[in-house]
PDB file of C-alpha atoms in Angstrom:
ATOM      1  CA  MET A   1     -37.229 -42.168   8.649  1.00 67.00           C
ATOM      2  CA  LYS A   2     -37.485 -42.158   4.864  1.00 66.00           C
ATOM      3  CA  PHE A   3     -38.470 -38.475   4.976  1.00 63.00           C
ATOM      4  CA  LEU A   4     -35.354 -37.620   7.019  1.00 67.00           C
ATOM      5  CA  LYS A   5     -33.134 -39.500   4.563  1.00 65.00           C
ATOM      6  CA  ASN A   6     -34.675 -37.642   1.647  1.00 62.00           C
ATOM      7  CA  MET A   7     -34.167 -34.338   3.420  1.00 64.00           C
ATOM      8  CA  LEU A   8     -30.537 -35.236   4.103  1.00 69.00           C
ATOM      9  CA  TRP A   9     -29.951 -36.074   0.442  1.00 61.00           C
ATOM     10  CA  LEU A  10     -31.616 -32.830  -0.570  1.00 59.00           C
ATOM     11  CA  VAL A  11     -29.302 -30.864   1.735  1.00 60.00           C
ATOM     12  CA  VAL A  12     -26.248 -32.676   0.324  1.00 60.00           C
ATOM     13  CA  VAL A  13     -27.339 -31.988  -3.256  1.00 58.00           C
ATOM     14  CA  LEU A  14     -27.981 -28.329  -2.483  1.00 58.00           C
ATOM     15  CA  LEU A  15     -24.559 -28.015  -0.858  1.00 61.00           C
ATOM     16  CA  ILE A  16     -22.893 -29.579  -3.898  1.00 65.00           C
ATOM     17  CA  LEU A  17     -24.818 -27.325  -6.278  1.00 56.00           C
ATOM     18  CA  GLY A  18     -23.954 -24.307  -4.129  1.00 57.00           C
ATOM     19  CA  ALA A  19     -20.267 -25.221  -4.153  1.00 60.00           C
ATOM     20  CA  VAL A  20     -20.317 -25.703  -7.930  1.00 59.00           C
ATOM     21  CA  ALA A  21     -22.097 -22.362  -8.413  1.00 56.00           C
ATOM     22  CA  ALA A  22     -19.608 -20.630  -6.111  1.00 55.00           C
ATOM     23  CA  TYR A  23     -16.697 -22.086  -8.079  1.00 58.00           C
ATOM     24  CA  ILE A  24     -18.196 -21.056 -11.423  1.00 65.00           C
ATOM     25  CA  ILE A  25     -18.670 -17.500 -10.143  1.00 59.00           C
ATOM     26  CA  TYR A  26     -15.123 -17.480  -8.752  1.00 56.00           C
ATOM     27  CA  ASP A  27     -13.615 -18.800 -11.980  1.00 57.00           C
ATOM     28  CA  HIS A  28     -15.509 -16.217 -14.022  1.00 56.00           C
ATOM     29  CA  TYR A  29     -14.368 -13.209 -11.989  1.00 64.00           C
ATOM     30  CA  ASN A  30     -10.942 -14.428 -10.913  1.00 74.00           C
ATOM     31  CA  THR A  31      -8.306 -12.253 -12.602  1.00 81.00           C
ATOM     32  CA  GLU A  32      -5.274 -13.984 -11.068  1.00 87.00           C
ATOM     33  CA  LYS A  33      -4.247 -16.363 -13.840  1.00 88.00           C
ATOM     34  CA  LYS A  34      -0.531 -15.596 -14.215  1.00 91.00           C
ATOM     35  CA  GLU A  35       2.739 -16.151 -12.373  1.00 92.00           C
ATOM     36  CA  LEU A  36       5.424 -13.494 -12.062  1.00 94.00           C
ATOM     37  CA  THR A  37       8.454 -14.742 -14.005  1.00 91.00           C
ATOM     38  CA  TYR A  38      11.967 -13.612 -14.837  1.00 89.00           C
ATOM     39  CA  GLU A  39      11.038 -13.251 -18.511  1.00 90.00           C
ATOM     40  CA  LEU A  40       8.101 -10.994 -17.691  1.00 90.00           C
ATOM     41  CA  ARG A  41      10.161  -8.811 -15.393  1.00 94.00           C
ATOM     42  CA  LYS A  42      12.814  -8.304 -18.059  1.00 90.00           C
ATOM     43  CA  ASN A  43      10.308  -6.162 -19.970  1.00 90.00           C
ATOM     44  CA  THR A  44       9.411  -3.863 -17.071  1.00 93.00           C
ATOM     45  CA  ASN A  45      10.952  -0.637 -15.822  1.00 93.00           C
ATOM     46  CA  GLY A  46      12.965  -0.504 -12.635  1.00 95.00           C
ATOM     47  CA  SER A  47      15.320  -2.970 -10.975  1.00 96.00           C
ATOM     48  CA  TYR A  48      14.966  -6.169  -8.966  1.00 97.00           C
ATOM     49  CA  ILE A  49      16.703  -7.482  -5.878  1.00 97.00           C
ATOM     50  CA  GLU A  50      16.447 -10.806  -4.035  1.00 97.00           C
ATOM     51  CA  LEU A  51      15.543 -10.407  -0.373  1.00 98.00           C
ATOM     52  CA  SER A  52      14.866 -13.047   2.258  1.00 97.00           C
ATOM     53  CA  GLY A  53      11.122 -12.641   1.716  1.00 96.00           C
ATOM     54  CA  GLY A  54      11.294 -12.708  -2.079  1.00 97.00           C
ATOM     55  CA  VAL A  55      12.144 -10.588  -5.108  1.00 97.00           C
ATOM     56  CA  THR A  56      11.475  -6.854  -4.741  1.00 98.00           C
ATOM     57  CA  HIS A  57      10.859  -4.401  -7.597  1.00 98.00           C
ATOM     58  CA  TYR A  58      12.366  -0.964  -6.993  1.00 98.00           C
ATOM     59  CA  GLU A  59      13.795   2.236  -8.469  1.00 98.00           C
ATOM     60  CA  LEU A  60      16.669   4.251  -7.041  1.00 98.00           C
ATOM     61  CA  ASP A  61      17.676   7.638  -8.423  1.00 98.00           C
ATOM     62  CA  GLY A  62      19.360  10.886  -7.476  1.00 98.00           C
ATOM     63  CA  PRO A  63      22.963  11.708  -6.562  1.00 97.00           C
ATOM     64  CA  ASP A  64      24.881   9.221  -4.401  1.00 95.00           C
ATOM     65  CA  THR A  65      25.766  12.058  -2.031  1.00 95.00           C
ATOM     66  CA  GLY A  66      22.144  13.178  -1.549  1.00 97.00           C
ATOM     67  CA  LYS A  67      20.083  12.704   1.592  1.00 97.00           C
ATOM     68  CA  VAL A  68      18.168   9.429   1.291  1.00 98.00           C
ATOM     69  CA  VAL A  69      14.367   9.484   1.043  1.00 98.00           C
ATOM     70  CA  VAL A  70      12.354   6.235   0.903  1.00 98.00           C
ATOM     71  CA  LEU A  71       8.858   6.442  -0.553  1.00 98.00           C
ATOM     72  CA  LEU A  72       6.235   4.031   0.813  1.00 98.00           C
ATOM     73  CA  HIS A  73       3.153   3.542  -1.344  1.00 98.00           C
ATOM     74  CA  GLY A  74      -0.385   2.932  -0.095  1.00 97.00           C
ATOM     75  CA  PHE A  75      -2.456  -0.184   0.485  1.00 96.00           C
ATOM     76  CA  SER A  76      -2.725  -1.517  -3.053  1.00 96.00           C
ATOM     77  CA  VAL A  77      -1.348   0.935  -5.643  1.00 98.00           C
ATOM     78  CA  PRO A  78       2.349   0.090  -6.223  1.00 98.00           C
ATOM     79  CA  TYR A  79       5.280   2.458  -6.574  1.00 98.00           C
ATOM     80  CA  TYR A  80       4.017   4.311  -9.632  1.00 98.00           C
ATOM     81  CA  ILE A  81       1.767   6.182  -7.190  1.00 98.00           C
ATOM     82  CA  TRP A  82       4.865   8.355  -6.601  1.00 98.00           C
ATOM     83  CA  ASN A  83       5.233   9.383 -10.251  1.00 98.00           C
ATOM     84  CA  GLY A  84       6.168  13.039 -10.336  1.00 98.00           C
ATOM     85  CA  THR A  85       7.234  13.337  -6.697  1.00 98.00           C
ATOM     86  CA  TYR A  86       9.912  10.648  -7.138  1.00 98.00           C
ATOM     87  CA  GLU A  87      11.474  12.503 -10.069  1.00 98.00           C
ATOM     88  CA  TYR A  88      11.062  15.895  -8.403  1.00 98.00           C
ATOM     89  CA  LEU A  89      12.949  14.852  -5.279  1.00 98.00           C
ATOM     90  CA  ALA A  90      15.740  13.234  -7.298  1.00 98.00           C
ATOM     91  CA  GLU A  91      16.098  16.366  -9.429  1.00 98.00           C
ATOM     92  CA  HIS A  92      16.416  18.436  -6.239  1.00 98.00           C
ATOM     93  CA  GLY A  93      19.396  16.483  -4.996  1.00 98.00           C
ATOM     94  CA  PHE A  94      17.912  13.673  -2.924  1.00 98.00           C
ATOM     95  CA  ARG A  95      18.778   9.992  -3.219  1.00 98.00           C
ATOM     96  CA  VAL A  96      15.297   8.554  -3.676  1.00 98.00           C
ATOM     97  CA  LEU A  97      14.113   4.952  -3.355  1.00 98.00           C
ATOM     98  CA  ARG A  98      10.643   3.704  -4.214  1.00 98.00           C
ATOM     99  CA  TYR A  99       9.635   0.049  -4.285  1.00 98.00           C
ATOM    100  CA  ASP A 100       6.679  -2.308  -4.581  1.00 98.00           C
ATOM    101  CA  GLN A 101       5.745  -3.827  -1.262  1.00 98.00           C
ATOM    102  CA  PHE A 102       5.340  -7.591  -1.283  1.00 98.00           C
ATOM    103  CA  GLY A 103       2.103  -8.619  -2.978  1.00 97.00           C
ATOM    104  CA  ARG A 104       1.899  -5.477  -5.126  1.00 98.00           C
ATOM    105  CA  GLY A 105       3.213  -4.414  -8.508  1.00 97.00           C
ATOM    106  CA  TYR A 106       6.008  -6.679  -9.725  1.00 97.00           C
ATOM    107  CA  SER A 107       7.364  -7.737  -6.338  1.00 98.00           C
ATOM    108  CA  ASP A 108       6.879 -11.329  -5.187  1.00 97.00           C
ATOM    109  CA  ARG A 109       3.651 -12.408  -3.523  1.00 97.00           C
ATOM    110  CA  PRO A 110       4.758 -14.821  -0.780  1.00 97.00           C
ATOM    111  CA  ASN A 111       2.045 -17.062   0.600  1.00 96.00           C
ATOM    112  CA  VAL A 112       2.566 -15.933   4.189  1.00 97.00           C
ATOM    113  CA  ALA A 113       0.873 -13.759   6.774  1.00 96.00           C
ATOM    114  CA  TYR A 114       1.265 -10.103   5.756  1.00 96.00           C
ATOM    115  CA  ASP A 115       2.067  -8.794   9.204  1.00 96.00           C
ATOM    116  CA  LYS A 116       4.271  -5.966  10.452  1.00 95.00           C
ATOM    117  CA  GLN A 117       7.408  -8.073  10.434  1.00 96.00           C
ATOM    118  CA  LEU A 118       7.084  -8.921   6.743  1.00 98.00           C
ATOM    119  CA  TYR A 119       6.904  -5.235   5.810  1.00 98.00           C
ATOM    120  CA  PHE A 120       9.613  -4.260   8.300  1.00 98.00           C
ATOM    121  CA  ASP A 121      12.025  -6.922   7.023  1.00 98.00           C
ATOM    122  CA  GLN A 122      11.502  -5.926   3.392  1.00 98.00           C
ATOM    123  CA  LEU A 123      12.210  -2.256   4.073  1.00 98.00           C
ATOM    124  CA  LYS A 124      15.145  -2.888   6.400  1.00 98.00           C
ATOM    125  CA  GLU A 125      16.794  -5.308   3.970  1.00 98.00           C
ATOM    126  CA  LEU A 126      16.364  -2.875   1.102  1.00 98.00           C
ATOM    127  CA  ILE A 127      18.082  -0.115   3.071  1.00 98.00           C
ATOM    128  CA  GLU A 128      20.948  -2.436   3.945  1.00 97.00           C
ATOM    129  CA  LYS A 129      21.413  -4.301   0.650  1.00 98.00           C
ATOM    130  CA  LEU A 130      21.256  -1.136  -1.449  1.00 98.00           C
ATOM    131  CA  ASN A 131      23.860   0.417   0.860  1.00 96.00           C
ATOM    132  CA  LEU A 132      21.733   3.474   1.513  1.00 97.00           C
ATOM    133  CA  LYS A 133      23.232   6.125   3.746  1.00 96.00           C
ATOM    134  CA  GLN A 134      21.569   5.952   7.173  1.00 96.00           C
ATOM    135  CA  PRO A 135      19.522   7.328   8.768  1.00 98.00           C
ATOM    136  CA  VAL A 136      16.978   7.727   5.957  1.00 98.00           C
ATOM    137  CA  SER A 137      13.856   9.848   5.748  1.00 98.00           C
ATOM    138  CA  LEU A 138      10.582   7.976   5.242  1.00 98.00           C
ATOM    139  CA  MET A 139       7.641   9.335   3.261  1.00 98.00           C
ATOM    140  CA  GLY A 140       4.437   7.329   3.324  1.00 98.00           C
ATOM    141  CA  VAL A 141       1.000   7.861   1.836  1.00 98.00           C
ATOM    142  CA  SER A 142      -2.133   6.270   3.318  1.00 97.00           C
ATOM    143  CA  PHE A 143      -1.147   2.716   4.383  1.00 96.00           C
ATOM    144  CA  GLY A 144       2.450   3.760   3.711  1.00 97.00           C
ATOM    145  CA  GLY A 145       2.056   6.443   6.355  1.00 97.00           C
ATOM    146  CA  MET A 146       1.050   3.824   8.879  1.00 96.00           C
ATOM    147  CA  LEU A 147       4.044   1.708   7.853  1.00 97.00           C
ATOM    148  CA  ALA A 148       6.396   4.700   8.100  1.00 98.00           C
ATOM    149  CA  THR A 149       5.185   5.439  11.631  1.00 97.00           C
ATOM    150  CA  ASP A 150       5.431   1.838  12.808  1.00 96.00           C
ATOM    151  CA  PHE A 151       8.827   1.247  11.207  1.00 97.00           C
ATOM    152  CA  THR A 152      10.270   4.395  12.757  1.00 98.00           C
ATOM    153  CA  VAL A 153       9.048   3.433  16.209  1.00 97.00           C
ATOM    154  CA  ALA A 154      10.535  -0.051  15.807  1.00 96.00           C
ATOM    155  CA  ASN A 155      13.793   1.137  14.183  1.00 97.00           C
ATOM    156  CA  PRO A 156      14.448   4.684  15.429  1.00 98.00           C
ATOM    157  CA  ASN A 157      18.167   4.575  14.600  1.00 97.00           C
ATOM    158  CA  LEU A 158      17.425   3.983  10.919  1.00 98.00           C
ATOM    159  CA  VAL A 159      15.112   6.970  10.437  1.00 98.00           C
ATOM    160  CA  ASN A 160      15.810  10.681  10.408  1.00 97.00           C
ATOM    161  CA  LYS A 161      12.629  12.487   9.309  1.00 98.00           C
ATOM    162  CA  VAL A 162       9.083  11.294   8.621  1.00 98.00           C
ATOM    163  CA  VAL A 163       6.539  12.604   6.115  1.00 98.00           C
ATOM    164  CA  LEU A 164       2.966  11.351   6.518  1.00 98.00           C
ATOM    165  CA  ILE A 165       0.547  12.029   3.669  1.00 98.00           C
ATOM    166  CA  ASP A 166      -3.113  11.296   4.465  1.00 98.00           C
ATOM    167  CA  PRO A 167      -1.979   8.382   6.665  1.00 97.00           C
ATOM    168  CA  VAL A 168      -4.140   5.554   7.932  1.00 94.00           C
ATOM    169  CA  TYR A 169      -5.105   6.357  11.507  1.00 86.00           C
ATOM    170  CA  ALA A 170      -7.815   3.923  12.546  1.00 77.00           C
ATOM    171  CA  ALA A 171      -8.399   0.315  11.519  1.00 74.00           C
ATOM    172  CA  THR A 172     -11.186  -2.155  12.230  1.00 72.00           C
ATOM    173  CA  THR A 173     -11.116  -5.916  12.727  1.00 70.00           C
ATOM    174  CA  SER A 174     -13.310  -7.972  10.411  1.00 75.00           C
ATOM    175  CA  LYS A 175     -15.297 -10.858  11.869  1.00 80.00           C
ATOM    176  CA  THR A 176     -15.573 -12.562   8.476  1.00 83.00           C
ATOM    177  CA  PRO A 177     -13.297 -15.630   8.127  1.00 87.00           C
ATOM    178  CA  GLN A 178     -10.256 -14.765   6.009  1.00 86.00           C
ATOM    179  CA  PHE A 179     -10.936 -17.380   3.317  1.00 77.00           C
ATOM    180  CA  ILE A 180     -14.383 -15.885   2.756  1.00 83.00           C
ATOM    181  CA  ALA A 181     -12.882 -12.405   2.572  1.00 80.00           C
ATOM    182  CA  GLU A 182     -10.480 -13.649  -0.110  1.00 83.00           C
ATOM    183  CA  TYR A 183     -13.383 -15.125  -2.079  1.00 78.00           C
ATOM    184  CA  ILE A 184     -15.293 -11.838  -1.869  1.00 79.00           C
ATOM    185  CA  GLU A 185     -12.181  -9.971  -3.000  1.00 81.00           C
ATOM    186  CA  ALA A 186     -11.845 -12.348  -5.966  1.00 78.00           C
ATOM    187  CA  ILE A 187     -15.355 -11.797  -7.285  1.00 78.00           C
ATOM    188  CA  HIS A 188     -15.205  -8.035  -6.786  1.00 82.00           C
ATOM    189  CA  SER A 189     -11.864  -7.338  -8.435  1.00 87.00           C
ATOM    190  CA  GLU A 190     -13.348  -4.837 -10.858  1.00 90.00           C
ATOM    191  CA  GLU A 191     -14.810  -2.833  -7.983  1.00 92.00           C
ATOM    192  CA  ARG A 192     -11.350  -2.793  -6.406  1.00 93.00           C
ATOM    193  CA  ALA A 193      -9.844  -1.374  -9.603  1.00 92.00           C
ATOM    194  CA  LEU A 194     -12.555   1.207 -10.227  1.00 92.00           C
ATOM    195  CA  GLY A 195     -12.533   2.214  -6.574  1.00 94.00           C
ATOM    196  CA  GLN A 196      -9.062   3.711  -6.970  1.00 96.00           C
ATOM    197  CA  MET A 197     -10.628   6.730  -8.641  1.00 95.00           C
ATOM    198  CA  SER A 198     -12.270   7.773  -5.369  1.00 96.00           C
ATOM    199  CA  ASP A 199      -8.836   8.881  -4.149  1.00 97.00           C
ATOM    200  CA  PHE A 200      -9.031  11.914  -6.450  1.00 98.00           C
ATOM    201  CA  LYS A 201     -11.106  15.035  -6.220  1.00 97.00           C
ATOM    202  CA  TYR A 202     -10.852  15.363 -10.005  1.00 96.00           C
ATOM    203  CA  PRO A 203     -10.708  11.783 -11.330  1.00 97.00           C
ATOM    204  CA  ASP A 204     -11.226  12.909 -14.929  1.00 97.00           C
ATOM    205  CA  LYS A 205      -7.678  14.280 -14.859  1.00 96.00           C
ATOM    206  CA  TYR A 206      -6.350  10.728 -14.431  1.00 97.00           C
ATOM    207  CA  PRO A 207      -8.041   8.754 -17.235  1.00 96.00           C
ATOM    208  CA  ASN A 208      -5.415   5.981 -17.308  1.00 96.00           C
ATOM    209  CA  TRP A 209      -5.245   5.364 -13.564  1.00 97.00           C
ATOM    210  CA  VAL A 210      -7.439   2.233 -13.547  1.00 97.00           C
ATOM    211  CA  GLU A 211      -5.753   0.732 -16.619  1.00 96.00           C
ATOM    212  CA  GLN A 212      -2.396   1.259 -14.942  1.00 96.00           C
ATOM    213  CA  TYR A 213      -3.687  -0.513 -11.837  1.00 97.00           C
ATOM    214  CA  ARG A 214      -5.212  -3.619 -13.446  1.00 95.00           C
ATOM    215  CA  PRO A 215      -2.072  -5.516 -14.638  1.00 94.00           C
ATOM    216  CA  GLN A 216      -0.863  -6.315 -11.101  1.00 96.00           C
ATOM    217  CA  MET A 217      -4.237  -7.957 -10.428  1.00 92.00           C
ATOM    218  CA  GLU A 218      -3.472 -10.666 -12.993  1.00 94.00           C
ATOM    219  CA  TYR A 219      -0.685 -12.236 -10.932  1.00 95.00           C
ATOM    220  CA  LYS A 220      -1.412 -14.842  -8.289  1.00 94.00           C
ATOM    221  CA  GLY A 221      -1.187 -13.672  -4.713  1.00 95.00           C
ATOM    222  CA  PHE A 222      -2.359 -10.068  -5.086  1.00 96.00           C
ATOM    223  CA  ARG A 223      -5.674 -10.381  -3.274  1.00 94.00           C
ATOM    224  CA  HIS A 224      -4.151 -12.643  -0.619  1.00 95.00           C
ATOM    225  CA  ALA A 225      -1.669  -9.854   0.124  1.00 96.00           C
ATOM    226  CA  LEU A 226      -4.467  -7.320   0.546  1.00 95.00           C
ATOM    227  CA  VAL A 227      -6.749  -9.486   2.641  1.00 93.00           C
ATOM    228  CA  SER A 228      -3.922 -10.875   4.755  1.00 94.00           C
ATOM    229  CA  THR A 229      -2.668  -7.334   5.410  1.00 94.00           C
ATOM    230  CA  ASN A 230      -6.109  -6.394   6.694  1.00 91.00           C
ATOM    231  CA  TYR A 231      -6.218  -9.395   9.003  1.00 92.00           C
ATOM    232  CA  ASN A 232      -2.606  -9.501  10.163  1.00 92.00           C
ATOM    233  CA  TYR A 233      -1.413  -5.904  10.123  1.00 91.00           C
ATOM    234  CA  ARG A 234      -4.143  -3.295   9.894  1.00 80.00           C
ATOM    235  CA  ALA A 235      -6.426  -5.091  12.342  1.00 75.00           C
ATOM    236  CA  THR A 236      -3.833  -4.698  15.095  1.00 77.00           C
ATOM    237  CA  TYR A 237      -3.041  -1.040  14.377  1.00 82.00           C
ATOM    238  CA  ASN A 238      -3.623   1.541  17.088  1.00 81.00           C
ATOM    239  CA  GLY A 239      -3.090   4.968  15.541  1.00 83.00           C
ATOM    240  CA  ARG A 240      -3.151   6.951  18.766  1.00 86.00           C
ATOM    241  CA  GLN A 241      -0.734   4.645  20.519  1.00 91.00           C
ATOM    242  CA  THR A 242       1.733   4.470  17.611  1.00 93.00           C
ATOM    243  CA  ASN A 243       1.697   8.200  16.929  1.00 94.00           C
ATOM    244  CA  THR A 244       2.293   8.842  20.620  1.00 95.00           C
ATOM    245  CA  ALA A 245       5.299   6.528  20.447  1.00 95.00           C
ATOM    246  CA  LEU A 246       6.587   8.391  17.378  1.00 96.00           C
ATOM    247  CA  ASN A 247       6.169  11.703  19.177  1.00 97.00           C
ATOM    248  CA  ASN A 248       8.288  10.428  22.061  1.00 97.00           C
ATOM    249  CA  LEU A 249      11.205   9.949  19.646  1.00 97.00           C
ATOM    250  CA  HIS A 250      11.262  13.720  18.929  1.00 97.00           C
ATOM    251  CA  LYS A 251      11.899  13.295  15.219  1.00 98.00           C
ATOM    252  CA  PRO A 252      10.909  15.966  12.677  1.00 98.00           C
ATOM    253  CA  VAL A 253       7.517  15.056  11.195  1.00 98.00           C
ATOM    254  CA  LEU A 254       5.565  16.673   8.365  1.00 98.00           C
ATOM    255  CA  LEU A 255       1.861  15.844   8.120  1.00 98.00           C
ATOM    256  CA  VAL A 256       0.211  16.561   4.765  1.00 98.00           C
ATOM    257  CA  TRP A 257      -3.533  16.150   4.170  1.00 98.00           C
ATOM    258  CA  GLY A 258      -5.895  16.823   1.287  1.00 98.00           C
ATOM    259  CA  LYS A 259      -8.813  18.847   2.618  1.00 98.00           C
ATOM    260  CA  ASP A 260     -11.289  16.995   0.394  1.00 98.00           C
ATOM    261  CA  ASP A 261     -10.098  13.473   1.205  1.00 97.00           C
ATOM    262  CA  LYS A 262     -13.073  11.095   1.334  1.00 95.00           C
ATOM    263  CA  THR A 263     -10.956   7.962   1.835  1.00 93.00           C
ATOM    264  CA  LEU A 264      -9.422   9.239   5.080  1.00 93.00           C
ATOM    265  CA  PRO A 265     -11.161  12.484   6.109  1.00 95.00           C
ATOM    266  CA  ILE A 266      -8.974  15.371   7.227  1.00 96.00           C
ATOM    267  CA  SER A 267     -10.736  15.284  10.611  1.00 94.00           C
ATOM    268  CA  TYR A 268      -8.382  12.380  11.438  1.00 94.00           C
ATOM    269  CA  SER A 269      -5.527  14.886  11.378  1.00 95.00           C
ATOM    270  CA  ASP A 270      -6.895  16.460  14.564  1.00 95.00           C
ATOM    271  CA  SER A 271      -6.559  13.143  16.374  1.00 93.00           C
ATOM    272  CA  ILE A 272      -3.019  12.657  15.124  1.00 95.00           C
ATOM    273  CA  ARG A 273      -1.896  16.170  16.012  1.00 96.00           C
ATOM    274  CA  SER A 274      -3.353  15.813  19.493  1.00 95.00           C
ATOM    275  CA  VAL A 275      -0.588  13.291  20.272  1.00 96.00           C
ATOM    276  CA  LEU A 276       2.074  13.979  17.616  1.00 97.00           C
ATOM    277  CA  LYS A 277       3.965  17.228  17.263  1.00 97.00           C
ATOM    278  CA  ALA A 278       4.257  17.805  13.508  1.00 97.00           C
ATOM    279  CA  GLU A 279       4.409  20.497  10.894  1.00 98.00           C
ATOM    280  CA  PHE A 280       1.003  20.494   9.243  1.00 98.00           C
ATOM    281  CA  LEU A 281       0.188  21.193   5.606  1.00 98.00           C
ATOM    282  CA  PRO A 282      -3.550  21.031   4.808  1.00 98.00           C
ATOM    283  CA  VAL A 283      -3.948  21.125   1.033  1.00 98.00           C
ATOM    284  CA  ASP A 284      -6.860  22.899  -0.635  1.00 98.00           C
ATOM    285  CA  ASP A 285      -8.636  21.423  -3.640  1.00 98.00           C
ATOM    286  CA  ALA A 286      -7.161  17.933  -3.217  1.00 98.00           C
ATOM    287  CA  ALA A 287      -8.378  14.570  -1.979  1.00 98.00           C
ATOM    288  CA  HIS A 288      -6.432  11.482  -0.809  1.00 98.00           C
ATOM    289  CA  LEU A 289      -3.355  12.079  -2.994  1.00 98.00           C
ATOM    290  CA  PRO A 290      -2.628  15.810  -2.570  1.00 98.00           C
ATOM    291  CA  TYR A 291       0.945  15.551  -3.865  1.00 98.00           C
ATOM    292  CA  LEU A 292      -0.494  14.467  -7.223  1.00 98.00           C
ATOM    293  CA  GLU A 293      -3.446  16.842  -7.433  1.00 98.00           C
ATOM    294  CA  GLN A 294      -1.542  19.837  -6.053  1.00 98.00           C
ATOM    295  CA  ALA A 295       2.037  18.982  -6.939  1.00 98.00           C
ATOM    296  CA  ASP A 296       3.062  22.645  -7.287  1.00 98.00           C
ATOM    297  CA  ILE A 297       2.187  23.189  -3.634  1.00 98.00           C
ATOM    298  CA  VAL A 298       3.175  19.921  -2.013  1.00 98.00           C
ATOM    299  CA  ASN A 299       6.447  18.990  -3.754  1.00 98.00           C
ATOM    300  CA  PRO A 300       8.278  22.252  -2.887  1.00 98.00           C
ATOM    301  CA  ALA A 301       7.061  21.897   0.693  1.00 98.00           C
ATOM    302  CA  LEU A 302       8.493  18.378   0.837  1.00 98.00           C
ATOM    303  CA  VAL A 303      11.867  19.616  -0.385  1.00 98.00           C
ATOM    304  CA  THR A 304      11.911  22.455   2.133  1.00 98.00           C
ATOM    305  CA  PHE A 305      11.104  20.121   5.021  1.00 98.00           C
ATOM    306  CA  LEU A 306      13.619  17.454   3.992  1.00 98.00           C
ATOM    307  CA  ARG A 307      16.420  19.972   3.528  1.00 96.00           C
ATOM    308  CA  LYS A 308      16.099  21.469   7.015  1.00 91.00           C
TER     309      LYS A 308
END
């Protein structure tokens, strides 16, 4: 009996020591120390608007009379991922909106489930509150391509044309409990930042990309947004089914893909085009972000498609 009691105490002590060690590791690697405030936002570029889900950071440019194009960024890089293309479209006569999805950049990070409805409501409210001329064209890269497809299927009357750039096609469901996934994300924040360079074929041409990415990681709620999106949105995504539904709407679609994409291989484009009728632009010498690496090829093609 005494032996069992000693073993029980040993287990308790080990559990306590393990919890303390886990907290020390978490505290050491945790980058989320700050809150997003009004004073901080005053010193940033762009504009802010209060929506039902929270404050949203956005930029809107181009002539009021231009056709409206809404740019949807990827999984974790906020709206600066559209630098270059945003200005190019505005200069060519389009009314262009780009914004930080909830949990990214300088938009709020609500402590909620990041499911389809959260993303849908944010985009729909932006279109309405900014009095954008409807229907709009949606352009999404990676995760933004998935969002563009889903939003169009759910709100066909709001969308005219769709541009999908290296869009997410398949998603997997994690069996790891979400709170553990958030802990793992917390202690591997530097890997998350450095991993952004894998989206380029020529990362040396973008030496400031990681430094531009890191600031958003300092504000509480960033990793929750990413992990919760994986568990509440991406895990339920069926690319074949959703692209089939988009095809049934008979809307003009342009599919752009970097031939050297290692994040989402171009072979996925075959699966998409098997169910979705789309103009297809495979881009040589480019990876996951072809409109950045081959802007001289992709941007004029975007303008041509959107003007038709």
